[in-house]
Short mmCIF file of C-alpha atoms in Angstrom, two decimals:
data_model
loop_
_atom_site.label_atom_id
_atom_site.label_comp_id
_atom_site.label_asym_id
_atom_site.label_seq_id
_atom_site.Cartn_x
_atom_site.Cartn_y
_atom_site.Cartn_z
CA MET A 58 1.91 43.49 42.42
CA GLU A 59 1.67 39.60 42.09
CA ALA A 60 -0.85 39.93 39.22
CA LEU A 61 1.77 41.88 37.17
CA ARG A 62 4.40 39.11 37.54
CA GLN A 63 5.54 37.72 34.16
CA ARG A 64 4.41 34.02 33.88
CA ARG A 65 7.37 31.62 33.45
CA ALA A 66 7.42 28.64 31.24
CA VAL A 67 10.24 25.89 30.87
CA VAL A 68 10.30 23.84 27.63
CA ILE A 69 12.12 20.58 27.79
CA GLY A 70 13.64 19.81 24.38
CA GLY A 71 14.36 22.34 21.62
CA GLY A 72 12.82 20.18 18.83
CA LEU A 73 10.36 21.82 16.24
CA GLY A 74 7.46 21.73 18.69
CA GLY A 75 9.42 22.91 21.57
CA LEU A 76 10.54 25.97 19.46
CA ALA A 77 7.21 26.70 18.18
CA THR A 78 5.47 26.62 21.70
CA ALA A 79 8.29 28.86 23.08
CA VAL A 80 7.69 31.32 20.20
CA ARG A 81 3.85 31.38 20.70
CA LEU A 82 4.08 31.65 24.64
CA ALA A 83 6.58 34.47 24.35
CA ALA A 84 4.47 36.24 21.67
CA ARG A 85 1.59 36.18 24.36
CA GLY A 86 3.97 37.54 27.18
CA TRP A 87 5.24 34.37 28.77
CA ARG A 88 9.00 34.45 30.14
CA VAL A 89 10.16 31.36 28.38
CA GLU A 90 13.19 29.16 28.63
CA VAL A 91 14.11 26.14 26.20
CA PHE A 92 16.43 23.40 27.44
CA GLU A 93 17.99 21.21 24.73
CA GLN A 94 20.06 18.18 25.70
CA GLY A 95 21.93 18.07 22.45
CA PRO A 96 24.47 20.48 20.96
CA ARG A 97 21.93 22.11 18.48
CA LEU A 98 18.31 23.04 18.53
CA GLY A 99 15.86 21.44 16.06
CA GLY A 100 15.50 17.99 17.38
CA LYS A 101 14.88 15.47 14.56
CA MET A 102 14.57 18.37 12.17
CA ASN A 103 18.29 18.75 12.03
CA THR A 104 21.17 19.47 9.63
CA PHE A 105 24.63 17.94 8.95
CA GLU A 106 27.22 19.89 6.93
CA ARG A 107 30.64 18.79 5.43
CA GLU A 108 32.74 19.91 2.58
CA GLY A 109 30.08 22.16 0.93
CA PHE A 110 27.33 19.39 1.28
CA ARG A 111 24.39 20.39 3.57
CA PHE A 112 21.99 17.62 4.42
CA ASP A 113 18.60 17.58 6.26
CA THR A 114 18.80 14.86 8.69
CA GLY A 115 15.20 14.51 9.47
CA PRO A 116 12.05 15.52 7.38
CA SER A 117 12.70 16.02 3.64
CA LEU A 118 9.65 17.97 2.71
CA ILE A 119 6.98 19.98 4.15
CA THR A 120 3.09 19.87 3.52
CA MET A 121 0.30 22.36 4.67
CA PRO A 122 2.55 25.57 4.35
CA TRP A 123 -0.06 27.68 5.64
CA VAL A 124 0.43 26.07 9.18
CA PHE A 125 4.21 27.48 9.03
CA GLU A 126 2.82 30.89 7.89
CA GLU A 127 0.43 31.02 10.73
CA LEU A 128 3.12 30.37 13.36
CA PHE A 129 5.22 33.16 11.75
CA GLU A 130 2.37 35.46 11.88
CA ALA A 131 1.52 34.62 15.50
CA ALA A 132 4.98 36.12 16.41
CA GLY A 133 4.58 39.15 14.60
CA SER A 134 6.54 38.21 11.45
CA SER A 135 5.90 36.20 8.03
CA LEU A 136 7.36 33.04 6.69
CA SER A 137 8.41 34.68 3.55
CA ARG A 138 10.77 37.14 5.36
CA HIS A 139 12.87 34.19 6.54
CA VAL A 140 12.52 31.26 4.08
CA ARG A 141 11.81 30.56 0.41
CA LEU A 142 9.59 27.68 -0.31
CA THR A 143 9.67 25.78 -3.57
CA GLN A 144 6.88 23.42 -4.68
CA VAL A 145 8.40 20.12 -5.71
CA SER A 146 7.16 18.87 -9.16
CA PRO A 147 6.78 16.05 -10.03
CA LEU A 148 5.85 14.88 -6.35
CA ALA A 149 7.99 11.68 -6.86
CA ASP A 150 9.18 8.98 -9.06
CA TYR A 151 8.26 5.20 -8.19
CA VAL A 152 10.32 2.27 -9.06
CA TYR A 153 8.94 -1.18 -8.96
CA ALA A 154 10.82 -4.70 -8.45
CA ASP A 155 9.14 -5.82 -11.82
CA GLY A 156 10.81 -2.87 -13.64
CA THR A 157 7.86 -0.59 -13.73
CA ARG A 158 8.44 2.99 -13.21
CA PHE A 159 6.43 6.08 -13.51
CA THR A 160 6.30 9.72 -12.34
CA TYR A 161 3.64 10.98 -9.79
CA THR A 162 3.03 14.26 -11.24
CA THR A 163 0.97 17.41 -9.78
CA SER A 164 -0.71 17.83 -13.26
CA LEU A 165 -4.02 16.07 -12.87
CA PRO A 166 -4.42 15.38 -16.54
CA GLU A 167 -0.99 13.92 -16.80
CA TRP A 168 -1.34 11.76 -13.73
CA LEU A 169 -4.73 10.32 -14.93
CA GLU A 170 -3.04 9.52 -18.42
CA THR A 171 -0.35 7.58 -16.32
CA VAL A 172 -3.02 6.01 -14.16
CA LYS A 173 -4.99 5.01 -17.45
CA GLN A 174 -1.80 3.32 -18.66
CA LEU A 175 -1.53 1.19 -15.48
CA GLU A 176 -5.33 0.25 -15.02
CA PRO A 177 -7.87 2.37 -16.95
CA ARG A 178 -10.64 1.76 -14.35
CA ASP A 179 -8.36 3.25 -11.52
CA ARG A 180 -8.75 6.66 -12.91
CA GLU A 181 -12.23 7.00 -11.19
CA GLY A 182 -10.84 5.20 -8.22
CA PHE A 183 -8.32 7.82 -7.85
CA MET A 184 -10.72 10.54 -8.02
CA LYS A 185 -12.94 8.61 -5.32
CA PHE A 186 -9.72 8.13 -3.07
CA MET A 187 -9.10 11.93 -3.33
CA ARG A 188 -12.59 12.81 -2.56
CA LEU A 189 -12.49 10.65 0.55
CA GLY A 190 -9.38 12.41 1.55
CA ALA A 191 -10.89 15.65 1.18
CA ARG A 192 -13.78 14.90 3.36
CA LEU A 193 -11.63 13.37 5.96
CA PHE A 194 -9.52 16.44 5.91
CA ALA A 195 -12.32 18.87 6.30
CA LEU A 196 -13.66 17.14 9.22
CA SER A 197 -10.22 16.61 10.93
CA ARG A 198 -9.50 20.20 10.67
CA GLU A 199 -12.53 20.87 12.77
CA THR A 200 -11.87 18.13 15.28
CA PHE A 201 -8.69 16.07 15.58
CA LEU A 202 -6.16 18.68 14.35
CA ARG A 203 -7.87 21.56 16.05
CA ARG A 204 -8.37 20.40 19.47
CA ALA A 205 -6.81 18.43 22.23
CA PRO A 206 -8.22 14.72 22.91
CA LEU A 207 -10.45 14.53 25.97
CA GLU A 208 -10.92 18.30 26.17
CA PRO A 209 -14.67 19.47 26.19
CA PRO A 210 -15.65 19.65 22.53
CA ASP A 211 -17.09 23.11 21.21
CA LEU A 212 -19.93 23.34 18.92
CA ARG A 213 -18.00 23.38 15.84
CA SER A 214 -16.20 20.08 16.96
CA LEU A 215 -19.51 18.31 17.72
CA GLY A 216 -21.10 19.33 14.47
CA ALA A 217 -18.16 18.01 12.46
CA LEU A 218 -18.19 14.82 14.43
CA ARG A 219 -21.73 14.01 13.74
CA GLN A 220 -20.76 13.83 9.97
CA PHE A 221 -17.84 11.52 10.65
CA PRO A 222 -18.11 8.29 8.54
CA LEU A 223 -17.34 5.92 11.21
CA ARG A 224 -16.50 3.01 8.81
CA HIS A 225 -13.49 5.04 7.65
CA ALA A 226 -12.60 5.42 11.50
CA TRP A 227 -12.68 1.81 12.13
CA GLY A 228 -11.83 0.24 8.67
CA SER A 229 -8.42 -0.62 7.47
CA TYR A 230 -6.37 1.47 5.33
CA HIS A 231 -5.01 -1.37 3.32
CA SER A 232 -8.68 -2.40 2.55
CA THR A 233 -9.68 1.02 1.62
CA VAL A 234 -6.87 1.37 -0.78
CA ALA A 235 -7.68 -2.00 -2.21
CA ALA A 236 -11.32 -0.92 -2.69
CA HIS A 237 -10.19 2.06 -4.67
CA PHE A 238 -7.42 0.60 -6.71
CA ARG A 239 -7.06 -2.51 -8.96
CA SER A 240 -3.46 -1.84 -10.25
CA PRO A 241 -0.97 -3.63 -7.64
CA HIS A 242 1.42 -0.75 -8.42
CA LEU A 243 -0.94 1.78 -7.44
CA ARG A 244 -1.92 0.00 -4.39
CA GLN A 245 1.70 -0.35 -3.14
CA MET A 246 2.30 3.47 -3.88
CA PHE A 247 -0.55 4.51 -1.85
CA GLU A 248 -0.15 2.01 0.96
CA ARG A 249 3.28 3.59 1.60
CA TYR A 250 1.67 6.88 3.31
CA PRO A 251 1.03 5.45 6.76
CA THR A 252 4.92 5.22 6.92
CA TYR A 253 5.02 9.01 6.99
CA VAL A 254 3.82 8.42 10.52
CA GLY A 255 6.05 5.17 11.25
CA SER A 256 3.21 2.96 10.99
CA SER A 257 2.17 -0.16 8.91
CA PRO A 258 -0.55 0.22 6.02
CA TYR A 259 -1.91 -3.02 7.02
CA ARG A 260 -2.55 -2.04 10.62
CA THR A 261 -3.63 1.55 10.38
CA PRO A 262 -7.27 2.96 10.10
CA ALA A 263 -8.63 4.05 6.89
CA THR A 264 -8.63 7.57 8.15
CA PHE A 265 -5.07 7.74 7.01
CA ALA A 266 -6.36 8.41 3.53
CA VAL A 267 -6.05 12.01 4.59
CA ILE A 268 -2.19 12.07 4.20
CA PRO A 269 -2.11 11.27 0.25
CA TYR A 270 -4.96 13.82 -0.27
CA ILE A 271 -2.97 16.47 1.73
CA GLU A 272 0.16 15.85 -0.36
CA TYR A 273 -1.46 15.79 -3.64
CA ALA A 274 -4.09 18.85 -3.13
CA TYR A 275 -1.55 21.07 -1.32
CA GLY A 276 1.76 19.88 -2.68
CA GLY A 277 5.11 19.02 -1.20
CA TRP A 278 7.52 21.87 -0.55
CA HIS A 279 11.35 22.17 -0.37
CA VAL A 280 13.08 24.92 1.56
CA GLU A 281 15.75 26.75 -0.17
CA GLY A 282 18.83 25.78 1.59
CA GLY A 283 17.47 22.90 3.50
CA LEU A 284 14.43 22.64 5.83
CA TYR A 285 16.81 23.37 8.79
CA ARG A 286 16.36 27.01 7.72
CA ILE A 287 12.94 26.78 9.23
CA VAL A 288 14.59 25.96 12.53
CA GLU A 289 17.18 28.65 12.19
CA SER A 290 14.46 31.13 11.69
CA LEU A 291 12.42 29.96 14.73
CA ILE A 292 15.63 30.42 16.65
CA ASP A 293 15.83 33.94 15.37
CA LEU A 294 12.18 34.62 16.29
CA ALA A 295 12.61 33.10 19.58
CA ARG A 296 15.61 35.37 20.50
CA ASP A 297 13.75 38.43 19.34
CA LEU A 298 10.88 37.64 21.44
CA GLY A 299 13.06 37.19 24.49
CA VAL A 300 13.38 33.47 24.69
CA SER A 301 16.36 32.11 26.58
CA LEU A 302 17.73 29.12 24.56
CA HIS A 303 19.98 26.53 26.10
CA THR A 304 21.82 23.85 24.35
CA SER A 305 23.90 20.90 25.96
CA ALA A 306 21.59 21.28 28.94
CA ARG A 307 20.00 18.15 30.01
CA VAL A 308 16.79 18.33 32.18
CA SER A 309 16.91 15.35 34.76
CA ALA A 310 13.56 15.86 36.33
CA ILE A 311 10.41 17.50 36.61
CA GLU A 312 9.92 18.89 39.81
CA HIS A 313 6.48 18.76 41.35
CA GLU A 314 4.46 19.03 44.52
CA GLY A 315 1.88 16.68 44.74
CA ARG A 316 -0.25 16.95 41.41
CA ARG A 317 1.31 20.25 40.38
CA ALA A 318 4.50 20.80 38.43
CA ARG A 319 6.75 23.35 39.80
CA GLY A 320 9.80 23.48 37.71
CA VAL A 321 12.82 21.29 36.62
CA THR A 322 16.14 20.03 37.69
CA LEU A 323 19.04 20.20 35.20
CA ALA A 324 21.83 17.45 35.02
CA ASP A 325 24.26 19.63 36.86
CA GLY A 326 21.81 20.04 39.82
CA THR A 327 20.48 23.41 38.87
CA LYS A 328 16.75 23.72 39.94
CA LEU A 329 14.49 26.28 38.13
CA GLN A 330 11.10 27.14 39.02
CA ALA A 331 8.16 27.56 36.44
CA ASP A 332 4.58 28.10 36.43
CA VAL A 333 4.41 25.54 33.48
CA VAL A 334 6.56 22.85 32.14
CA VAL A 335 6.29 21.76 28.62
CA MET A 336 7.80 18.36 27.69
CA ASN A 337 8.97 18.33 23.94
CA GLY A 338 10.88 14.96 24.36
CA ASP A 339 9.18 11.72 23.82
CA ALA A 340 5.96 11.70 25.91
CA ALA A 341 6.90 8.00 27.21
CA LEU A 342 9.93 9.63 29.11
CA THR A 343 7.59 11.93 31.35
CA ASP A 344 6.75 9.51 34.04
CA GLU A 345 10.46 8.81 34.46
CA MET A 346 11.23 12.54 34.73
CA LEU A 347 8.43 12.91 37.34
CA GLY A 348 10.09 10.10 39.44
CA GLY A 349 7.60 7.48 38.70
CA GLY A 350 4.08 6.78 39.81
CA ASN A 351 2.28 9.58 37.93
CA GLY A 352 1.77 7.60 34.59
CA ASN A 353 2.34 4.26 32.48
CA GLY A 354 6.13 4.32 32.24
CA LEU A 355 8.06 3.64 29.12
CA ARG A 356 5.97 2.02 26.46
CA SER A 357 6.80 -1.48 25.27
CA GLN A 358 8.56 -2.28 22.20
CA SER A 359 5.53 -3.50 20.60
CA GLU A 360 3.87 -0.03 20.78
CA ARG A 361 6.71 2.06 19.24
CA SER A 362 6.80 3.46 15.63
CA LEU A 363 9.28 2.54 12.93
CA SER A 364 12.69 3.97 13.37
CA GLY A 365 15.05 4.54 10.33
CA PHE A 366 18.25 3.39 8.51
CA VAL A 367 19.67 6.66 6.90
CA MET A 368 22.62 7.31 4.92
CA LEU A 369 23.48 10.78 4.06
CA LEU A 370 25.70 10.60 0.88
CA GLY A 371 27.70 13.55 -0.70
CA VAL A 372 28.52 12.45 -4.28
CA LYS A 373 30.87 14.11 -6.52
CA ARG A 374 28.99 14.01 -9.95
CA LYS A 375 25.45 14.81 -11.22
CA LEU A 376 23.08 11.99 -11.37
CA GLU A 377 21.02 12.91 -14.41
CA GLY A 378 17.47 11.62 -14.44
CA LEU A 379 17.13 11.41 -10.80
CA ALA A 380 14.14 13.20 -9.28
CA HIS A 381 14.01 15.07 -5.99
CA HIS A 382 12.07 12.15 -4.36
CA THR A 383 12.22 8.61 -5.57
CA VAL A 384 10.80 5.47 -3.97
CA TYR A 385 12.30 2.13 -4.83
CA PHE A 386 9.76 -0.62 -3.76
CA ALA A 387 10.39 -4.00 -2.33
CA GLU A 388 9.07 -7.00 -4.04
CA ASP A 389 6.79 -8.12 -1.07
CA TYR A 390 5.61 -5.15 0.76
CA ARG A 391 3.39 -7.19 3.24
CA ARG A 392 6.45 -9.33 4.15
CA GLU A 393 8.64 -6.19 4.70
CA PHE A 394 6.10 -4.86 7.31
CA SER A 395 5.83 -8.24 8.98
CA GLN A 396 9.45 -8.26 9.39
CA LEU A 397 9.54 -4.68 10.64
CA PHE A 398 6.73 -5.07 13.31
CA ASP A 399 6.37 -8.93 13.82
CA GLU A 400 10.04 -10.08 13.63
CA ARG A 401 11.62 -6.67 14.77
CA ARG A 402 14.25 -6.79 12.19
CA PHE A 403 15.49 -4.92 9.18
CA PRO A 404 13.95 -6.41 6.02
CA GLU A 405 15.64 -8.63 3.78
CA ASP A 406 14.24 -6.60 0.81
CA PRO A 407 13.80 -3.10 2.20
CA THR A 408 11.78 -0.38 0.40
CA VAL A 409 14.34 2.55 -0.13
CA TYR A 410 13.42 6.13 -0.44
CA VAL A 411 15.94 8.62 -2.06
CA CYS A 412 15.85 12.34 -1.81
CA ALA A 413 18.13 14.33 -3.89
CA PRO A 414 17.31 17.91 -2.89
CA SER A 415 20.41 19.19 -5.01
CA ARG A 416 18.08 18.33 -8.02
CA THR A 417 16.09 21.53 -7.09
CA ASP A 418 18.21 23.42 -4.83
CA PRO A 419 21.98 24.06 -5.90
CA CYS A 420 22.63 25.60 -2.50
CA VAL A 421 22.85 22.28 -0.74
CA ALA A 422 25.75 20.76 -2.79
CA PRO A 423 28.99 21.87 -4.38
CA GLU A 424 28.76 22.59 -8.13
CA GLY A 425 28.57 19.34 -10.22
CA CYS A 426 27.71 17.24 -7.02
CA GLU A 427 24.71 15.68 -5.42
CA THR A 428 23.36 15.56 -1.74
CA LEU A 429 21.47 12.35 -1.25
CA PHE A 430 19.34 11.20 1.66
CA VAL A 431 18.85 7.65 1.56
CA MET A 432 16.39 5.99 3.94
CA ALA A 433 14.82 2.59 4.54
CA ASN A 434 12.35 1.84 7.46
CA ALA A 435 13.86 -0.11 10.29
CA PRO A 436 12.28 -1.40 13.53
CA SER A 437 12.68 0.32 16.96
CA VAL A 438 15.46 -1.63 18.94
CA GLU A 439 16.16 -2.75 22.61
CA SER A 440 20.10 -2.38 21.96
CA PRO A 441 22.09 -0.61 19.26
CA TRP A 442 22.86 -2.45 16.06
CA ASP A 443 26.55 -3.97 15.91
CA GLU A 444 28.87 -3.51 12.85
CA ARG A 445 27.38 -6.70 11.16
CA GLN A 446 23.89 -5.57 11.32
CA THR A 447 24.73 -2.06 9.94
CA GLU A 448 26.69 -3.55 7.02
CA GLU A 449 23.76 -5.94 6.22
CA ALA A 450 21.40 -2.99 6.19
CA LYS A 451 23.67 -1.16 3.84
CA ALA A 452 23.92 -4.17 1.53
CA GLY A 453 20.16 -4.46 1.51
CA VAL A 454 19.75 -0.85 0.59
CA PHE A 455 22.22 -0.76 -2.01
CA GLY A 456 20.96 -4.06 -3.38
CA ARG A 457 17.32 -2.74 -3.73
CA LEU A 458 18.83 0.42 -5.48
CA SER A 459 21.05 -1.51 -7.86
CA LYS A 460 17.88 -3.63 -8.88
CA GLY A 461 16.01 -0.47 -9.57
CA GLY A 462 18.64 0.97 -11.83
CA PHE A 463 20.24 3.39 -9.39
CA PRO A 464 23.93 3.96 -10.41
CA ASP A 465 26.72 2.65 -8.33
CA VAL A 466 28.08 5.87 -6.50
CA ALA A 467 30.63 4.11 -4.15
CA ARG A 468 33.70 5.46 -5.69
CA GLU A 469 32.33 8.94 -6.22
CA THR A 470 30.87 9.31 -2.50
CA VAL A 471 33.05 11.70 -0.77
CA VAL A 472 30.94 12.26 2.38
CA SER A 473 28.81 9.67 4.13
CA ASP A 474 27.09 9.67 7.48
CA VAL A 475 25.00 6.67 8.76
CA TRP A 476 22.28 6.60 11.19
CA THR A 477 20.87 3.52 12.72
CA PRO A 478 17.99 3.03 15.32
CA GLY A 479 20.49 3.11 17.98
CA ARG A 480 21.85 6.40 17.00
CA PHE A 481 18.33 7.92 16.65
CA ALA A 482 17.71 6.41 20.32
CA ARG A 483 20.98 8.11 21.64
CA ASP A 484 21.23 11.46 19.96
CA TYR A 485 17.32 12.17 20.20
CA VAL A 486 16.55 10.46 23.48
CA SER A 487 13.78 8.35 21.66
CA PRO A 488 13.26 5.10 23.19
CA GLY A 489 14.11 2.26 20.82
CA GLY A 490 15.22 4.78 18.19
CA ALA A 491 11.30 5.11 17.35
CA ILE A 492 10.95 8.45 15.43
CA TYR A 493 7.35 8.95 15.86
CA GLY A 494 6.69 7.86 19.54
CA THR A 495 3.93 5.32 19.35
CA HIS A 496 2.85 3.80 15.95
CA SER A 497 -0.76 4.50 14.94
CA HIS A 498 -2.23 0.99 14.63
CA GLY A 499 -5.77 0.90 15.55
CA TRP A 500 -8.18 3.59 16.31
CA ARG A 501 -6.97 4.02 19.69
CA ARG A 502 -3.41 4.50 18.94
CA ALA A 503 -4.19 6.74 16.03
CA PHE A 504 -6.39 9.00 17.85
CA LEU A 505 -5.77 8.90 21.53
CA ARG A 506 -1.91 9.77 21.61
CA PRO A 507 -0.73 11.24 24.93
CA PRO A 508 -2.57 14.36 25.58
CA ASN A 509 -1.14 17.82 25.39
CA ARG A 510 -2.11 18.48 28.92
CA HIS A 511 -0.85 15.90 31.45
CA ALA A 512 -3.91 14.01 32.84
CA ARG A 513 -2.70 13.64 36.42
CA VAL A 514 -0.17 16.74 36.93
CA GLY A 515 -1.29 20.36 36.75
CA GLY A 516 0.87 22.67 34.97
CA LEU A 517 2.60 19.90 32.86
CA TYR A 518 1.96 19.95 29.23
CA HIS A 519 3.18 17.73 26.08
CA VAL A 520 4.18 18.84 22.61
CA GLY A 521 5.69 17.11 19.56
CA GLY A 522 5.29 14.16 17.35
CA SER A 523 4.81 11.83 20.22
CA SER A 524 1.89 13.57 21.50
CA HIS A 525 -1.34 14.71 20.06
CA PRO A 526 -1.97 15.11 17.15
CA GLY A 527 1.09 13.15 16.06
CA GLY A 528 4.20 13.16 13.77
CA GLY A 529 4.85 15.03 10.67
CA THR A 530 5.99 18.75 10.55
CA PRO A 531 2.80 20.53 10.17
CA THR A 532 1.38 18.40 12.69
CA VAL A 533 3.87 19.11 15.30
CA LEU A 534 3.15 22.71 14.71
CA LEU A 535 -0.45 22.08 15.22
CA SER A 536 0.42 20.26 18.37
CA ALA A 537 2.43 23.59 19.45
CA LYS A 538 -0.68 25.72 18.91
CA ILE A 539 -3.03 23.33 20.51
CA THR A 540 -0.54 23.33 23.71
CA THR A 541 -0.32 27.04 23.70
CA GLU A 542 -4.00 27.53 23.75
CA LEU A 543 -4.65 24.95 26.46
CA ILE A 544 -1.82 26.80 28.62
CA GLU A 545 -3.47 30.17 28.11
CA ARG A 546 -6.86 28.55 29.01
CA HIS A 547 -5.82 26.63 32.06
CA GLU A 548 -2.94 28.79 33.59
CA ARG A 549 -4.39 32.34 33.90
#
């Protein structure tokens, strides 16, 4: 009869990775319980609603939509039954400190004409850069994005690794961009992509050329009603599959006997047994939850990824001419990253990203209004910002927007919600407010993130942006797939 006992999994954290893992395990017959310390599931992929405005508080677009489709199919459903995706076109507008402005369109002929106007020789450079990204993506799909680190490789992975261009693994992303583009505007534009994983373009390996390739080749997508609709759909799937979902339920400890996880203890003292425990919180917290002595402890500030300074603004008028995505670049990009990572302070002149989903989706704002997500990169912190630091960050952001021609919306802003690194740290239990766990500076940090299967404690697994293969919504879903497959392989 023991052989017929339903295996039990406890997932710590109800973020995107935790929900996806719960759905996959439940679809394979596991009894799954998810414990989320916050009041709402979704983790950093969350939502804020007020006075008819609906904001995504985390990711503002998705890429690689087939990864989402595969997850829903694994649960016996389909993505299209739950959400409607719209490809955002153009991809973005870019605004520079010298007044240059252009549109990054998904039409290759139109885009190459824009490139020609900036620097004719860069048309070929762009095509070469995309070919490099395509090759890296093809190889990573067989290796990095498919398998856990340190697990024995299969023949497909070994074959792909033999073709891997080592100079692109060890070389600098900044140098690779510079080798393909002469235009300073195009260089700055493509150097922004490592910030998608909370890192500096001057310190990441050239393999990150895969990110702009994926976005251009497969598009950036908006979810009608906001990206949180994906979380809501996963919640529905999980419940249909029998997953027990708990909110405002903090796990205080991972119980283990020797080198084997046995369950968890909740903050209220409740103890729960489990065959496996999946950690969807920041991987740096695992050692603390084990009681110490089973890992390397909390990472130092120098290892953490970027945090963010975010303003969610509901504006009671339409902003004509505003794109769905717009980037307002700082004048000195290298100095900005030096202040972020070396001086550990908010930049004097920040690059500012504005997402206006209401330009594409009328469901997210009242009629005649705009929903704005305004973000600048910020360093992770040791202590929360005080009011002065927050006001200085606001002034820096609005100063850059004003210089870029963004209208003054102060008097027409009827909803405002501000996120600082300290709030990210508090609400998401992310050390220092680091959004992506560790940064991806250097080969080791980029490719040897905390493994999906704990190296020392059996039955303990990691999933999410702080573990392999890294941050970003599709990558987190791939992390869930890898973790589920490891559990099925090692826990039978």
